[in-house]
């Protein structure tokens, strides 16, 4: 039988992203609690599909589907590049976490996760935290990122920031010849969980740091903790050596690419390029971009370690390995005359291609 990949349907949507289509997309609805969630399993080729649960007030269901398909596809590449034995998955709960989140709703969601029998393992993401994962963990064992008290490895921000820091060191080596940020000015966009940890690492390395956050409380907190940090209205186009996007994605646009003064871009935010063409614009201006899914894999490496009960020191060592991976990817991009994003995709695809494609 011929299967048509129509633009309008789920199959068509998956097809638009890449030749590697999604294995399974599950729509979850629970009338009692008002739960509406979508779980997308992109690939289990390298292991169970792991990815966080995003709780977000999507404009409509179509936007939620688009997001979960894109994010789960990205997780396949992130896991492949990180060298962990995990596939790519993601889930979205449609709603406003500040008003729609309840224990009953999270429990209903967890029961759906459980029906997948471990093909999908969940974790935290925008709109969910370790407390929520503790609740989910009472209804399914297919969860990571719970609090240490509940048997998990806790918040992943510290190791995510550590991975970004090592990636930035690799970028600095390529741009300035030494793997350190000492003496460089780094503009951190977003002083949230990851941004704050990154600021501390950068200061300890001898960098001059400036920060911008739309949230005044976040800015005040940085000022209290680190009086040496300069507070700015925006850092992406400020006169800095390094721009570190640690807030939201899509900040690298065809417009910002022409205005950025930094020679190096490296941060935690997912999907930093507004469209793939931006990478070329950055390269033409001699700006090195460290691909987001390689730089921000520290949290994923942490939960992969949690699943196999690895010692914290072992996990930290693996996160430090992101330095070598970034160095190799940047070197391959230079040698092959391609962008770093393309080099990172090829790196991940080599690992995926070594595995037979069927379930
Ligand atoms: P967070 O929510 O704790 O912090 C984000 C910060 O960015 C907040 O303080 C917010 O006020 C600020 N912000 C939002 N829009 C902004 C804008 N336009 N300009 C400046 N600041 C803005 O999030 P978290 O956990 O620190 O994550 C940061 C980024 O890293 C997110 O994009 C996330 O998806 C990504 N990431 C996080 C991981 C983790 O382990 N937490 C793992 C991998 C990626």
Tab-separated table of C-alpha atoms and ligand atoms in Angstrom:
chain	number	residue	atom	x	y	z
A	1	UNK	CA	0.000	0.000	0.000
A	2	UNK	CA	1.286	3.489	-0.824
A	3	UNK	CA	1.444	5.882	2.096
A	4	UNK	CA	0.946	9.494	1.110
A	5	UNK	CA	2.939	12.120	3.002
A	6	UNK	CA	0.510	15.001	2.822
A	7	UNK	CA	1.545	18.487	3.894
A	8	UNK	CA	-1.475	18.770	6.180
A	9	UNK	CA	-1.062	15.562	8.178
A	10	UNK	CA	1.274	14.426	10.908
A	11	UNK	CA	3.223	12.240	8.502
A	12	UNK	CA	3.745	15.193	6.192
A	13	UNK	CA	4.911	17.362	9.075
A	14	UNK	CA	7.527	14.824	10.095
A	15	UNK	CA	8.655	14.477	6.499
A	16	UNK	CA	9.288	18.241	6.220
A	17	UNK	CA	11.994	18.099	8.889
A	18	UNK	CA	14.296	15.435	7.544
A	19	UNK	CA	14.493	12.152	5.699
A	20	UNK	CA	14.650	10.563	9.151
A	21	UNK	CA	10.958	10.561	10.006
A	22	UNK	CA	9.359	10.136	13.410
A	23	UNK	CA	8.750	6.617	14.628
A	24	UNK	CA	5.721	7.378	16.753
A	25	UNK	CA	3.584	10.361	17.766
A	26	UNK	CA	1.119	9.933	20.605
A	27	UNK	CA	-1.781	12.309	21.314
A	28	UNK	CA	-2.836	12.203	24.940
A	29	UNK	CA	-6.126	13.616	26.210
A	30	UNK	CA	-7.703	13.314	29.633
A	31	UNK	CA	-11.108	14.946	30.113
A	32	UNK	CA	-11.023	14.805	33.906
A	33	UNK	CA	-7.880	16.902	34.293
A	34	UNK	CA	-7.971	18.813	31.006
A	35	UNK	CA	-4.674	17.258	29.908
A	36	UNK	CA	-3.783	17.712	26.273
A	37	UNK	CA	-0.294	16.465	25.486
A	38	UNK	CA	1.679	15.168	22.538
A	39	UNK	CA	4.588	12.760	22.915
A	40	UNK	CA	6.843	12.465	19.875
A	41	UNK	CA	9.366	9.674	19.509
A	42	UNK	CA	11.669	10.582	16.675
A	43	UNK	CA	14.164	7.749	16.927
A	44	UNK	CA	14.990	4.847	19.182
A	45	UNK	CA	17.870	3.709	16.961
A	46	UNK	CA	20.496	4.474	19.611
A	47	UNK	CA	18.337	3.699	22.654
A	48	UNK	CA	15.109	4.771	24.340
A	49	UNK	CA	13.918	8.182	23.192
A	50	UNK	CA	14.686	10.718	25.888
A	51	UNK	CA	13.625	14.331	26.011
A	52	UNK	CA	11.961	16.812	28.316
A	53	UNK	CA	8.324	17.701	28.782
A	54	UNK	CA	7.571	21.274	27.723
A	55	UNK	CA	4.528	22.840	29.401
A	56	UNK	CA	3.603	25.807	27.259
A	57	UNK	CA	0.539	27.871	26.285
A	58	UNK	CA	0.719	27.170	22.548
A	59	UNK	CA	-1.418	29.392	20.321
A	60	UNK	CA	-3.026	26.250	18.882
A	61	UNK	CA	-2.573	22.486	18.626
A	62	UNK	CA	-0.825	22.796	15.293
A	63	UNK	CA	1.912	24.950	16.863
A	64	UNK	CA	2.297	22.388	19.658
A	65	UNK	CA	2.664	19.573	17.127
A	66	UNK	CA	5.204	21.518	15.113
A	67	UNK	CA	7.238	22.225	18.248
A	68	UNK	CA	7.247	18.664	19.566
A	69	UNK	CA	8.212	17.245	16.161
A	70	UNK	CA	11.100	19.703	15.809
A	71	UNK	CA	12.319	19.297	19.377
A	72	UNK	CA	12.217	15.482	19.334
A	73	UNK	CA	14.080	15.403	16.019
A	74	UNK	CA	16.699	17.694	17.567
A	75	UNK	CA	17.062	15.344	20.530
A	76	UNK	CA	18.051	12.493	18.201
A	77	UNK	CA	20.930	14.596	16.904
A	78	UNK	CA	21.868	15.876	20.349
A	79	UNK	CA	22.047	12.344	21.778
A	80	UNK	CA	23.946	11.024	18.760
A	81	UNK	CA	26.506	13.831	18.952
A	82	UNK	CA	26.835	13.472	22.728
A	83	UNK	CA	27.713	9.787	22.376
A	84	UNK	CA	25.008	8.607	24.793
A	85	UNK	CA	22.959	5.457	24.235
A	86	UNK	CA	19.677	7.293	23.874
A	87	UNK	CA	17.295	8.183	21.089
A	88	UNK	CA	15.354	11.366	20.473
A	89	UNK	CA	11.961	12.174	21.969
A	90	UNK	CA	10.099	15.081	23.456
A	91	UNK	CA	6.668	15.857	24.868
A	92	UNK	CA	4.547	18.972	25.087
A	93	UNK	CA	1.665	19.674	27.427
A	94	UNK	CA	-0.591	22.370	26.023
A	95	UNK	CA	-1.421	24.944	28.683
A	96	UNK	CA	-0.126	27.684	30.918
A	97	UNK	CA	2.031	26.081	33.616
A	98	UNK	CA	1.292	28.914	36.040
A	99	UNK	CA	-2.475	28.276	35.963
A	100	UNK	CA	-3.129	24.860	34.362
A	101	UNK	CA	-0.569	22.690	36.138
A	102	UNK	CA	-1.944	20.339	38.815
A	103	UNK	CA	-0.800	17.109	40.424
A	104	UNK	CA	-3.752	15.287	38.860
A	105	UNK	CA	-2.880	16.563	35.372
A	106	UNK	CA	0.795	15.581	35.750
A	107	UNK	CA	-0.298	12.159	37.043
A	108	UNK	CA	-2.556	11.669	34.017
A	109	UNK	CA	0.327	12.679	31.758
A	110	UNK	CA	2.704	10.295	33.557
A	111	UNK	CA	0.306	7.409	32.999
A	112	UNK	CA	0.462	8.075	29.248
A	113	UNK	CA	4.267	8.094	29.419
A	114	UNK	CA	4.054	4.776	31.243
A	115	UNK	CA	1.960	3.176	28.490
A	116	UNK	CA	4.963	3.531	26.177
A	117	UNK	CA	6.829	1.036	28.329
A	118	UNK	CA	10.141	2.915	28.302
A	119	UNK	CA	10.330	3.702	24.590
A	120	UNK	CA	10.028	7.329	25.763
A	121	UNK	CA	11.749	8.597	28.909
A	122	UNK	CA	10.810	12.060	30.043
A	123	UNK	CA	12.772	14.881	31.737
A	124	UNK	CA	12.360	18.578	32.513
A	125	UNK	CA	12.047	21.414	30.028
A	126	UNK	CA	10.525	24.877	29.766
A	127	UNK	CA	7.572	24.973	32.170
A	128	UNK	CA	8.465	21.847	34.139
A	129	UNK	CA	10.855	21.456	37.068
A	130	UNK	CA	12.206	18.809	39.415
A	131	UNK	CA	9.083	19.045	41.638
A	132	UNK	CA	6.902	18.180	38.636
A	133	UNK	CA	9.218	15.321	37.694
A	134	UNK	CA	8.940	14.009	41.253
A	135	UNK	CA	5.146	13.932	40.809
A	136	UNK	CA	5.487	12.233	37.396
A	137	UNK	CA	7.920	9.755	38.939
A	138	UNK	CA	5.201	8.524	41.304
A	139	UNK	CA	3.233	7.207	38.290
A	140	UNK	CA	5.951	6.021	35.916
A	141	UNK	CA	9.538	4.947	36.277
A	142	UNK	CA	10.356	6.298	32.840
A	143	UNK	CA	11.458	9.690	34.112
A	144	UNK	CA	14.780	11.423	34.765
A	145	UNK	CA	15.776	14.718	36.351
A	146	UNK	CA	13.879	14.167	39.607
A	147	UNK	CA	15.176	15.751	42.780
A	148	UNK	CA	18.032	14.041	44.578
A	149	UNK	CA	15.641	13.346	47.496
A	150	UNK	CA	13.328	11.436	45.123
A	151	UNK	CA	16.219	9.412	43.692
A	152	UNK	CA	17.077	11.570	40.688
A	153	UNK	CA	20.174	13.573	39.780
A	154	UNK	CA	18.554	16.964	40.354
A	155	UNK	CA	18.468	20.035	38.188
A	156	UNK	CA	20.590	19.801	35.045
A	157	UNK	CA	21.493	23.499	34.790
A	158	UNK	CA	24.913	23.183	36.433
A	159	UNK	CA	26.194	20.491	34.068
A	160	UNK	CA	24.553	22.151	31.077
A	161	UNK	CA	26.477	25.324	31.945
A	162	UNK	CA	29.675	23.318	32.432
A	163	UNK	CA	29.281	21.829	28.938
A	164	UNK	CA	28.678	25.284	27.459
A	165	UNK	CA	31.779	26.568	29.239
A	166	UNK	CA	33.936	23.762	27.786
A	167	UNK	CA	32.434	24.381	24.329
A	168	UNK	CA	33.276	28.056	24.658
A	169	UNK	CA	36.851	27.158	25.607
A	170	UNK	CA	37.103	25.059	22.423
A	171	UNK	CA	35.695	27.975	20.434
A	172	UNK	CA	38.161	30.376	22.065
A	173	UNK	CA	41.027	28.079	21.134
A	174	UNK	CA	39.938	28.127	17.515
A	175	UNK	CA	39.425	31.911	17.390
A	176	UNK	CA	42.244	33.209	19.623
A	177	UNK	CA	44.611	30.232	19.929
A	178	UNK	CA	44.156	29.398	23.638
A	179	UNK	CA	41.371	27.391	25.331
A	180	UNK	CA	40.454	30.032	27.875
A	181	UNK	CA	38.125	32.987	28.242
A	182	UNK	CA	40.624	34.875	30.401
A	183	UNK	CA	40.752	38.488	29.275
A	184	UNK	CA	37.739	38.099	26.928
A	185	UNK	CA	34.446	39.916	27.296
A	186	UNK	CA	31.503	37.521	27.308
A	187	UNK	CA	27.928	38.729	26.951
A	188	UNK	CA	25.490	36.293	28.559
A	189	UNK	CA	21.903	36.636	27.363
A	190	UNK	CA	19.578	35.210	30.011
A	191	UNK	CA	20.561	34.926	33.663
A	192	UNK	CA	18.324	31.975	34.411
A	193	UNK	CA	19.352	28.610	35.812
A	194	UNK	CA	22.023	27.938	33.169
A	195	UNK	CA	23.101	31.551	32.629
A	196	UNK	CA	23.851	32.078	36.320
A	197	UNK	CA	26.010	28.953	36.527
A	198	UNK	CA	27.829	29.946	33.349
A	199	UNK	CA	28.564	33.433	34.682
A	200	UNK	CA	30.280	31.932	37.748
A	201	UNK	CA	32.431	29.644	35.560
A	202	UNK	CA	33.411	32.505	33.265
A	203	UNK	CA	34.390	34.802	36.116
A	204	UNK	CA	36.479	32.026	37.672
A	205	UNK	CA	38.261	31.637	34.314
A	206	UNK	CA	39.161	35.336	34.262
A	207	UNK	CA	36.586	36.599	31.764
A	208	UNK	CA	34.899	39.961	31.918
A	209	UNK	CA	31.169	39.286	31.912
A	210	UNK	CA	28.160	41.377	30.987
A	211	UNK	CA	24.600	40.148	31.125
A	212	UNK	CA	21.134	41.019	29.860
A	213	UNK	CA	17.860	39.558	31.078
A	214	UNK	CA	14.310	40.765	30.491
A	215	UNK	CA	13.489	39.827	34.067
A	216	UNK	CA	14.549	42.506	36.549
A	217	UNK	CA	14.665	40.065	39.467
A	218	UNK	CA	17.132	37.906	37.512
A	219	UNK	CA	19.336	40.961	36.878
A	220	UNK	CA	19.203	41.986	40.559
A	221	UNK	CA	20.223	38.498	41.604
A	222	UNK	CA	23.294	38.596	39.349
A	223	UNK	CA	24.225	42.052	40.645
A	224	UNK	CA	24.036	40.786	44.240
A	225	UNK	CA	26.010	37.595	43.573
A	226	UNK	CA	28.577	39.044	41.180
A	227	UNK	CA	29.069	42.813	41.550
A	228	UNK	CA	31.781	42.698	38.854
A	229	UNK	CA	29.271	41.725	36.155
A	230	UNK	CA	28.028	44.622	33.986
A	231	UNK	CA	24.263	44.762	33.456
A	232	UNK	CA	23.213	45.717	29.921
A	233	UNK	CA	19.934	46.164	28.053
A	234	UNK	CA	21.107	43.746	25.322
A	235	UNK	CA	24.262	41.729	24.737
A	236	UNK	CA	23.744	40.183	21.297
A	237	UNK	CA	24.919	43.298	19.472
A	238	UNK	CA	27.086	44.746	22.276
A	239	UNK	CA	30.861	45.136	21.763
A	240	UNK	CA	31.778	41.742	23.258
A	241	UNK	CA	34.222	38.997	22.218
A	242	UNK	CA	31.733	36.197	22.867
A	243	UNK	CA	27.947	36.208	22.678
A	244	UNK	CA	26.357	33.486	24.835
A	245	UNK	CA	22.633	33.016	24.089
A	246	UNK	CA	21.204	31.393	27.222
A	247	UNK	CA	17.596	32.584	27.057
A	248	UNK	CA	15.411	31.671	24.092
A	249	UNK	CA	16.206	30.240	20.656
A	250	UNK	CA	16.071	31.923	17.222
A	251	UNK	CA	18.121	34.977	18.262
A	252	UNK	CA	20.505	34.454	15.332
A	253	UNK	CA	18.551	35.992	12.478
A	254	UNK	CA	19.646	37.367	9.113
A	255	UNK	CA	19.448	40.827	10.714
A	256	UNK	CA	21.289	40.082	13.961
A	257	UNK	CA	23.950	38.150	12.004
A	258	UNK	CA	24.970	41.419	10.347
A	259	UNK	CA	25.088	43.341	13.647
A	260	UNK	CA	26.817	40.941	16.022
A	261	UNK	CA	30.272	42.192	17.004
A	262	UNK	CA	31.362	39.022	18.807
A	263	UNK	CA	33.871	36.726	17.081
A	264	UNK	CA	32.471	33.677	18.883
A	265	UNK	CA	28.893	32.587	19.623
A	266	UNK	CA	28.336	29.803	22.119
A	267	UNK	CA	25.412	29.343	24.494
A	268	UNK	CA	22.814	27.013	25.983
A	269	UNK	CA	19.667	28.056	24.134
A	270	UNK	CA	18.175	25.440	21.804
A	271	UNK	CA	17.612	26.170	18.101
A	272	UNK	CA	19.631	29.396	18.058
A	273	UNK	CA	19.552	29.815	14.271
A	274	UNK	CA	16.286	31.383	13.111
A	275	UNK	CA	16.916	29.607	9.802
A	276	UNK	CA	19.819	27.488	8.507
A	277	UNK	CA	20.989	30.243	6.107
A	278	UNK	CA	22.075	32.415	9.047
A	279	UNK	CA	25.030	30.127	9.635
A	280	UNK	CA	26.524	31.141	6.285
A	281	UNK	CA	26.057	34.843	7.071
A	282	UNK	CA	27.942	34.392	10.343
A	283	UNK	CA	30.746	32.471	8.640
A	284	UNK	CA	31.076	35.168	5.959
A	285	UNK	CA	31.674	37.712	8.735
A	286	UNK	CA	34.321	35.452	10.313
A	287	UNK	CA	32.166	34.595	13.325
A	288	UNK	CA	32.543	31.102	14.798
A	289	UNK	CA	29.255	29.566	15.950
A	290	UNK	CA	29.440	26.553	18.272
A	291	UNK	CA	26.358	24.469	17.388
A	292	UNK	CA	23.796	24.616	20.206
A	293	UNK	CA	22.936	20.928	20.379
A	294	UNK	CA	26.581	19.997	20.912
A	295	UNK	CA	27.310	22.793	23.418
A	296	UNK	CA	24.217	22.277	25.576
A	297	UNK	CA	24.360	18.475	25.910
A	298	UNK	CA	25.632	18.539	29.523
A	299	UNK	CA	22.124	18.078	30.937
A	300	UNK	CA	21.450	15.158	28.611
A	301	UNK	CA	24.744	13.530	29.594
A	302	UNK	CA	23.688	13.993	33.238
A	303	UNK	CA	20.350	12.204	32.830
A	304	UNK	CA	21.985	9.467	30.730
A	305	UNK	CA	24.316	8.970	33.709
A	306	UNK	CA	21.351	8.965	36.082
A	307	UNK	CA	19.745	6.112	34.106
A	308	UNK	CA	22.791	3.911	34.587
A	309	UNK	CA	23.481	5.135	38.154
A	310	UNK	CA	26.887	6.544	37.161
A	311	UNK	CA	29.053	8.296	39.744
A	312	UNK	CA	28.850	12.126	39.594
A	313	UNK	CA	32.598	12.405	38.889
A	314	UNK	CA	32.255	10.084	35.886
A	315	UNK	CA	29.384	12.171	34.519
A	316	UNK	CA	31.341	15.401	35.000
A	317	UNK	CA	34.264	13.847	33.123
A	318	UNK	CA	31.947	12.972	30.235
A	319	UNK	CA	30.598	16.529	30.175
A	320	UNK	CA	34.177	17.814	29.959
A	321	UNK	CA	34.492	15.639	26.824
A	322	UNK	CA	32.280	18.190	25.053
A	323	UNK	CA	35.481	20.246	24.701
A	324	UNK	CA	37.084	17.658	22.391
A	325	UNK	CA	33.853	17.153	20.450
A	326	UNK	CA	33.547	20.889	19.758
A	327	UNK	CA	37.218	21.117	18.845
A	328	UNK	CA	36.790	18.231	16.335
A	329	UNK	CA	33.620	19.733	14.851
A	330	UNK	CA	35.159	23.190	14.435
A	331	UNK	CA	38.272	21.628	12.878
A	332	UNK	CA	36.167	19.482	10.508
A	333	UNK	CA	34.165	22.547	9.446
A	334	UNK	CA	37.386	24.410	8.634
A	335	UNK	CA	38.930	21.435	6.812
A	336	UNK	CA	35.822	20.683	4.750
A	337	UNK	CA	34.887	24.313	4.093
A	338	UNK	CA	31.423	23.892	5.633
A	339	UNK	CA	29.615	25.537	8.524
A	340	UNK	CA	30.017	24.238	12.072
A	341	UNK	CA	26.298	23.351	12.162
A	342	UNK	CA	26.653	21.203	9.057
A	343	UNK	CA	29.806	19.615	10.515
A	344	UNK	CA	27.897	18.820	13.743
A	345	UNK	CA	24.996	17.295	11.789
A	346	UNK	CA	27.408	15.112	9.811
A	347	UNK	CA	29.123	14.065	13.065
A	348	UNK	CA	25.764	12.970	14.557
A	349	UNK	CA	24.612	11.323	11.315
A	350	UNK	CA	27.744	9.188	11.106
A	351	UNK	CA	26.731	7.589	14.403
A	352	UNK	CA	23.084	7.236	13.349
A	353	UNK	CA	24.034	5.762	9.958
A	354	UNK	CA	26.001	3.014	11.651
A	355	UNK	CA	22.726	1.659	13.109
A	356	UNK	CA	20.153	-0.252	11.018
A	357	UNK	CA	17.082	1.945	10.428
A	358	UNK	CA	14.221	-0.389	11.440
A	359	UNK	CA	12.662	-0.512	14.935
B	1	LIG	P1	15.507	29.670	32.599
B	1	LIG	O1	14.057	29.795	32.272
B	1	LIG	O2	15.913	29.345	33.996
B	1	LIG	O3	16.270	31.037	32.209
B	1	LIG	C1	16.032	31.744	31.048
B	1	LIG	C2	16.284	33.217	31.372
B	1	LIG	O4	16.220	33.950	30.163
B	1	LIG	C3	15.232	33.815	32.319
B	1	LIG	O5	15.874	34.491	33.381
B	1	LIG	C4	14.464	34.787	31.416
B	1	LIG	O6	13.994	35.939	32.118
B	1	LIG	C5	15.528	35.158	30.409
B	1	LIG	N1	15.007	35.671	29.149
B	1	LIG	C6	13.898	35.304	28.465
B	1	LIG	N2	13.794	36.011	27.323
B	1	LIG	C7	14.866	36.829	27.273
B	1	LIG	C8	15.339	37.764	26.333
B	1	LIG	N3	14.649	38.027	25.209
B	1	LIG	N4	16.479	38.439	26.595
B	1	LIG	C9	17.179	38.186	27.738
B	1	LIG	N5	16.784	37.287	28.665
B	1	LIG	C10	15.639	36.620	28.430
B	1	LIG	O7	16.070	28.601	31.561
B	1	LIG	P2	17.427	27.774	31.669
B	1	LIG	O8	17.167	26.460	32.272
B	1	LIG	O9	18.492	28.648	32.226
B	1	LIG	O10	17.733	27.495	30.126
B	1	LIG	C11	18.250	28.516	29.294
B	1	LIG	C12	18.218	28.035	27.844
B	1	LIG	O11	19.027	26.873	27.722
B	1	LIG	C13	16.828	27.643	27.335
B	1	LIG	O12	16.733	28.018	25.989
B	1	LIG	C14	16.819	26.135	27.465
B	1	LIG	O13	15.951	25.528	26.533
B	1	LIG	C15	18.263	25.801	27.170
B	1	LIG	N6	18.713	24.550	27.761
B	1	LIG	C16	18.614	24.365	29.111
B	1	LIG	C17	19.038	23.181	29.678
B	1	LIG	C18	18.985	22.959	31.157
B	1	LIG	O14	19.548	21.954	31.619
B	1	LIG	N7	18.366	23.809	31.924
B	1	LIG	C19	19.580	22.078	28.842
B	1	LIG	C20	19.699	22.410	27.435
B	1	LIG	C21	19.253	23.599	26.934
